[in-house]
Amino acid sequence: MPKFWPIIVAAAVALFLMNAALNAGGEDFERWQLASRWTARAGFPFFLIAFIASSLVVLRPGQISRSLMRNRKWWGLAFAAAHTVHLYALLKFINASPEEMNLLGLLPGAAIYVVIYAMAATSWPWAYKALGKNWKRLHKTGMYLIWAVFTLAYIGKSMDPELRQAGGILLMLSIGGLALRIMAWRKQRATGQAAKAASTDA
Ligand code: HEM
């Protein structure tokens, strides 16, 4: 199986869901709105795996967690592929929307897209070397920004009576991802402190 299989799966799932939404009926803009919603959901599991892979290695070292970590780049690129389908759907939604869109309101989302594609373009060995410490800055900040957008969106959905159930589940997954990162960070800090104490005792 080629290493980039998550990209193919993510793109296929996002396209399938977009097609399903477009066949769901309703006005044009409603169908593209549903397509936007479902394509965002298609990318979320791929993002979440890339987000928690390093924490899983710290908390539960083993074959599966190490494999996820080794292939984290492909899970991140898979998310970028699914979110490209989201981009297509949301542009169609904006185009079909009967209400005039506030372009300024779209700027934060557009900026996150710039970050997503900057991360995708720098997911290769030449970029680690070329960017040095800035590589980690870009990818760490980018991951937390994307996490924040998902979490804020799911807080909104979990308060919407019609979408409460799905929104609540997705919100719990999002918060669970952050909780894993905090647990891994605490474990690493504790083992680092223990090692330091042992070396000063010796
Ligand atoms: C200018 C940029 C963007 C626009 C115009 C946009 C537009 C939309 C639209 C129309 C929906 C459907 C809303 C509904 O359910 O009624 C949606 C859902 C969503 N979008 Fe975007 N989006 C943008 C960027 C992003 C980015 C960058 C992310 C994440 C990194 C994101 C994540 C989401 C999420 C999590 C949902 C909710 C999906 C759900 O209900 O499960 N969007 N977006």
Short mmCIF file of C-alpha atoms and ligand atoms in Angstrom, two decimals:
data_model
loop_
_atom_site.label_atom_id
_atom_site.label_comp_id
_atom_site.label_asym_id
_atom_site.label_seq_id
_atom_site.Cartn_x
_atom_site.Cartn_y
_atom_site.Cartn_z
CA MET A 1 0.00 0.00 0.00
CA PRO A 2 1.51 3.39 -0.92
CA LYS A 3 2.33 5.63 2.06
CA PHE A 4 0.07 8.36 0.74
CA TRP A 5 -3.07 6.19 0.99
CA PRO A 6 -4.67 8.51 3.62
CA ILE A 7 -4.74 11.29 0.99
CA ILE A 8 -6.67 9.10 -1.44
CA VAL A 9 -9.10 7.95 1.27
CA ALA A 10 -9.66 11.52 2.56
CA ALA A 11 -10.26 12.95 -0.91
CA ALA A 12 -12.58 10.04 -1.82
CA VAL A 13 -14.62 10.38 1.40
CA ALA A 14 -14.90 14.18 1.01
CA LEU A 15 -15.99 13.90 -2.63
CA PHE A 16 -18.47 11.14 -1.78
CA LEU A 17 -20.02 13.24 1.02
CA MET A 18 -20.13 16.33 -1.18
CA ASN A 19 -21.98 14.32 -3.82
CA ALA A 20 -24.36 12.88 -1.19
CA ALA A 21 -25.13 16.40 0.10
CA LEU A 22 -25.79 17.67 -3.41
CA ASN A 23 -28.29 14.84 -3.89
CA ALA A 24 -30.05 15.57 -0.60
CA GLY A 25 -32.49 17.99 -2.18
CA GLY A 26 -33.43 21.56 -1.34
CA GLU A 27 -32.36 24.88 -2.79
CA ASP A 28 -28.94 25.18 -4.43
CA PHE A 29 -27.42 27.15 -1.56
CA GLU A 30 -28.82 24.69 1.01
CA ARG A 31 -27.22 21.77 -0.78
CA TRP A 32 -23.86 23.56 -0.95
CA GLN A 33 -24.19 24.51 2.72
CA LEU A 34 -24.73 20.84 3.58
CA ALA A 35 -21.81 19.93 1.31
CA SER A 36 -19.64 22.45 3.22
CA ARG A 37 -20.70 20.93 6.52
CA TRP A 38 -20.10 17.32 5.49
CA THR A 39 -16.78 17.99 3.76
CA ALA A 40 -15.51 19.74 6.92
CA ARG A 41 -16.49 16.60 8.83
CA ALA A 42 -14.64 14.41 6.30
CA GLY A 43 -11.35 16.15 7.06
CA PHE A 44 -11.71 16.22 10.84
CA PRO A 45 -10.62 12.61 11.68
CA PHE A 46 -7.51 13.02 9.50
CA PHE A 47 -6.63 16.28 11.25
CA LEU A 48 -7.24 14.70 14.66
CA ILE A 49 -4.87 11.78 13.94
CA ALA A 50 -2.12 14.21 12.86
CA PHE A 51 -2.86 16.32 15.97
CA ILE A 52 -2.56 13.47 18.51
CA ALA A 53 0.02 11.17 16.87
CA SER A 54 3.01 12.47 18.88
CA SER A 55 1.00 12.36 22.14
CA LEU A 56 -0.01 8.73 21.54
CA VAL A 57 3.65 7.75 21.17
CA VAL A 58 4.40 9.34 24.56
CA LEU A 59 1.33 7.94 26.33
CA ARG A 60 1.03 4.53 24.64
CA PRO A 61 4.25 3.67 22.83
CA GLY A 62 3.66 0.74 20.48
CA GLN A 63 3.47 -0.34 16.88
CA ILE A 64 0.26 1.55 16.05
CA SER A 65 1.20 4.84 17.69
CA ARG A 66 4.69 4.75 16.14
CA SER A 67 3.24 4.03 12.72
CA LEU A 68 0.81 6.97 13.06
CA MET A 69 3.71 9.19 14.12
CA ARG A 70 5.96 8.04 11.26
CA ASN A 71 3.16 8.76 8.78
CA ARG A 72 1.89 11.95 10.42
CA LYS A 73 2.83 13.94 7.33
CA TRP A 74 0.45 11.84 5.21
CA TRP A 75 -2.41 12.25 7.72
CA GLY A 76 -1.86 16.03 7.66
CA LEU A 77 -1.78 16.08 3.86
CA ALA A 78 -4.94 13.95 3.82
CA PHE A 79 -6.65 16.61 5.93
CA ALA A 80 -5.45 19.29 3.48
CA ALA A 81 -6.91 17.24 0.59
CA ALA A 82 -10.32 16.86 2.28
CA HIS A 83 -10.31 20.53 3.20
CA THR A 84 -9.63 21.45 -0.40
CA VAL A 85 -12.98 19.82 -1.18
CA HIS A 86 -14.44 21.92 1.70
CA LEU A 87 -12.95 25.01 0.01
CA TYR A 88 -14.63 24.10 -3.28
CA ALA A 89 -17.99 23.49 -1.55
CA LEU A 90 -17.86 26.71 0.45
CA LEU A 91 -16.98 28.78 -2.63
CA LYS A 92 -20.01 27.27 -4.37
CA PHE A 93 -22.08 28.00 -1.25
CA ILE A 94 -20.94 31.65 -1.23
CA ASN A 95 -21.77 31.89 -4.92
CA ALA A 96 -25.22 30.33 -4.50
CA SER A 97 -26.11 32.15 -1.27
CA PRO A 98 -29.11 34.46 -1.67
CA GLU A 99 -27.62 36.84 0.93
CA GLU A 100 -24.66 39.13 0.23
CA MET A 101 -21.58 37.74 2.07
CA ASN A 102 -19.48 40.02 4.24
CA LEU A 103 -16.05 39.61 2.67
CA LEU A 104 -14.28 40.90 5.79
CA GLY A 105 -15.95 38.13 7.79
CA LEU A 106 -14.38 35.57 5.46
CA LEU A 107 -10.83 36.82 6.10
CA PRO A 108 -10.06 34.70 9.23
CA GLY A 109 -11.13 31.51 7.40
CA ALA A 110 -9.11 32.53 4.34
CA ALA A 111 -6.05 33.13 6.56
CA ILE A 112 -6.40 29.61 8.01
CA TYR A 113 -6.44 28.25 4.45
CA VAL A 114 -3.14 30.08 3.78
CA VAL A 115 -1.73 28.39 6.90
CA ILE A 116 -3.07 24.94 5.85
CA TYR A 117 -1.43 25.20 2.41
CA ALA A 118 1.81 26.62 3.87
CA MET A 119 1.95 23.58 6.16
CA ALA A 120 1.22 21.21 3.27
CA ALA A 121 3.88 22.83 1.07
CA THR A 122 6.50 22.56 3.85
CA SER A 123 5.78 18.94 4.78
CA TRP A 124 8.91 17.73 2.99
CA PRO A 125 12.51 17.13 4.12
CA TRP A 126 13.90 20.14 2.18
CA ALA A 127 11.61 22.40 4.19
CA TYR A 128 12.73 21.07 7.61
CA LYS A 129 16.28 22.07 6.69
CA ALA A 130 15.41 25.34 4.97
CA LEU A 131 13.11 26.65 7.71
CA GLY A 132 15.03 25.41 10.77
CA LYS A 133 13.25 26.47 13.99
CA ASN A 134 10.57 28.29 12.00
CA TRP A 135 9.35 24.93 10.68
CA LYS A 136 8.28 23.86 14.17
CA ARG A 137 6.79 27.30 14.86
CA LEU A 138 4.67 27.18 11.68
CA HIS A 139 3.47 23.62 12.17
CA LYS A 140 2.79 23.86 15.91
CA THR A 141 0.95 27.19 15.67
CA GLY A 142 -0.91 25.97 12.56
CA MET A 143 -2.10 22.79 14.30
CA TYR A 144 -3.46 24.77 17.26
CA LEU A 145 -5.14 27.33 14.98
CA ILE A 146 -6.89 24.59 13.00
CA TRP A 147 -7.86 22.86 16.25
CA ALA A 148 -9.33 26.17 17.50
CA VAL A 149 -11.43 26.63 14.33
CA PHE A 150 -12.86 23.10 14.62
CA THR A 151 -13.51 23.50 18.34
CA LEU A 152 -15.23 26.88 17.95
CA ALA A 153 -17.36 25.53 15.09
CA TYR A 154 -18.37 22.50 17.17
CA ILE A 155 -19.18 24.63 20.22
CA GLY A 156 -21.57 26.53 17.93
CA LYS A 157 -23.07 23.31 16.52
CA SER A 158 -23.50 21.77 19.98
CA MET A 159 -25.66 24.76 20.94
CA ASP A 160 -27.81 24.48 17.80
CA PRO A 161 -30.94 22.41 18.67
CA GLU A 162 -30.90 20.72 15.24
CA LEU A 163 -27.22 19.79 15.25
CA ARG A 164 -26.67 19.34 18.99
CA GLN A 165 -25.99 15.60 18.90
CA ALA A 166 -23.38 15.54 16.11
CA GLY A 167 -21.91 18.84 17.33
CA GLY A 168 -21.57 17.48 20.88
CA ILE A 169 -19.80 14.29 19.75
CA LEU A 170 -17.40 16.20 17.48
CA LEU A 171 -16.73 18.73 20.25
CA MET A 172 -15.88 15.93 22.69
CA LEU A 173 -13.45 14.43 20.17
CA SER A 174 -11.83 17.82 19.66
CA ILE A 175 -11.44 18.48 23.40
CA GLY A 176 -10.29 14.88 23.88
CA GLY A 177 -7.50 15.54 21.37
CA LEU A 178 -6.29 18.54 23.34
CA ALA A 179 -6.55 16.57 26.61
CA LEU A 180 -4.25 13.89 25.16
CA ARG A 181 -1.71 16.54 24.18
CA ILE A 182 -1.78 18.03 27.68
CA MET A 183 -1.39 14.58 29.28
CA ALA A 184 1.58 13.78 27.00
CA TRP A 185 3.18 17.15 27.77
CA ARG A 186 2.78 16.56 31.54
CA LYS A 187 4.24 13.06 31.26
CA GLN A 188 7.24 14.32 29.29
CA ARG A 189 7.80 17.12 31.80
CA ALA A 190 7.59 14.68 34.72
CA THR A 191 10.07 12.23 33.15
CA GLY A 192 12.36 15.13 32.26
CA GLN A 193 12.30 16.36 35.86
CA ALA A 194 12.88 12.84 37.22
CA ALA A 195 15.90 12.39 34.92
CA LYS A 196 17.27 15.78 36.01
CA ALA A 197 16.82 14.90 39.70
CA ALA A 198 18.58 11.54 39.16
CA SER A 199 21.55 13.21 37.44
CA THR A 200 21.97 15.80 40.28
CA ASP A 201 21.73 13.00 42.91
CA ALA A 202 24.49 11.00 41.21
C1 HEM B 1 -13.42 31.54 4.40
C2 HEM B 1 -13.30 30.29 4.78
C3 HEM B 1 -14.44 29.39 5.13
C4 HEM B 1 -15.78 29.46 4.82
C5 HEM B 1 -16.50 30.53 4.03
C6 HEM B 1 -16.41 28.28 5.35
C7 HEM B 1 -17.75 27.95 5.17
C8 HEM B 1 -18.40 26.94 5.79
C9 HEM B 1 -19.81 26.62 5.64
C10 HEM B 1 -20.78 27.35 4.71
C11 HEM B 1 -20.10 25.61 6.47
C12 HEM B 1 -21.46 24.94 6.70
C13 HEM B 1 -22.10 25.67 7.86
C14 HEM B 1 -23.31 24.99 8.38
O1 HEM B 1 -23.21 23.88 8.90
O2 HEM B 1 -24.39 25.58 8.29
C15 HEM B 1 -18.86 25.27 7.15
C16 HEM B 1 -18.77 24.31 8.12
C17 HEM B 1 -17.61 24.07 8.79
N1 HEM B 1 -16.34 24.51 8.47
FE1 HEM B 1 -15.88 25.89 7.10
N2 HEM B 1 -15.47 27.52 6.00
C18 HEM B 1 -14.26 28.16 5.91
C19 HEM B 1 -13.06 27.73 6.40
C20 HEM B 1 -12.92 26.70 7.29
C21 HEM B 1 -11.69 26.30 7.90
C22 HEM B 1 -10.33 26.90 7.60
C23 HEM B 1 -11.99 25.29 8.77
C24 HEM B 1 -11.12 24.46 9.66
C25 HEM B 1 -9.82 24.48 9.70
C26 HEM B 1 -13.42 25.05 8.69
C27 HEM B 1 -14.12 24.15 9.44
C28 HEM B 1 -15.47 24.00 9.41
C29 HEM B 1 -16.21 23.18 10.36
C30 HEM B 1 -15.63 22.44 11.53
C31 HEM B 1 -17.55 23.23 9.98
C32 HEM B 1 -18.74 22.55 10.68
C33 HEM B 1 -18.92 21.17 10.17
C34 HEM B 1 -19.99 20.41 10.97
O3 HEM B 1 -21.08 20.92 11.15
O4 HEM B 1 -19.66 19.32 11.38
N3 HEM B 1 -13.93 25.92 7.76
N4 HEM B 1 -17.85 26.08 6.69
#
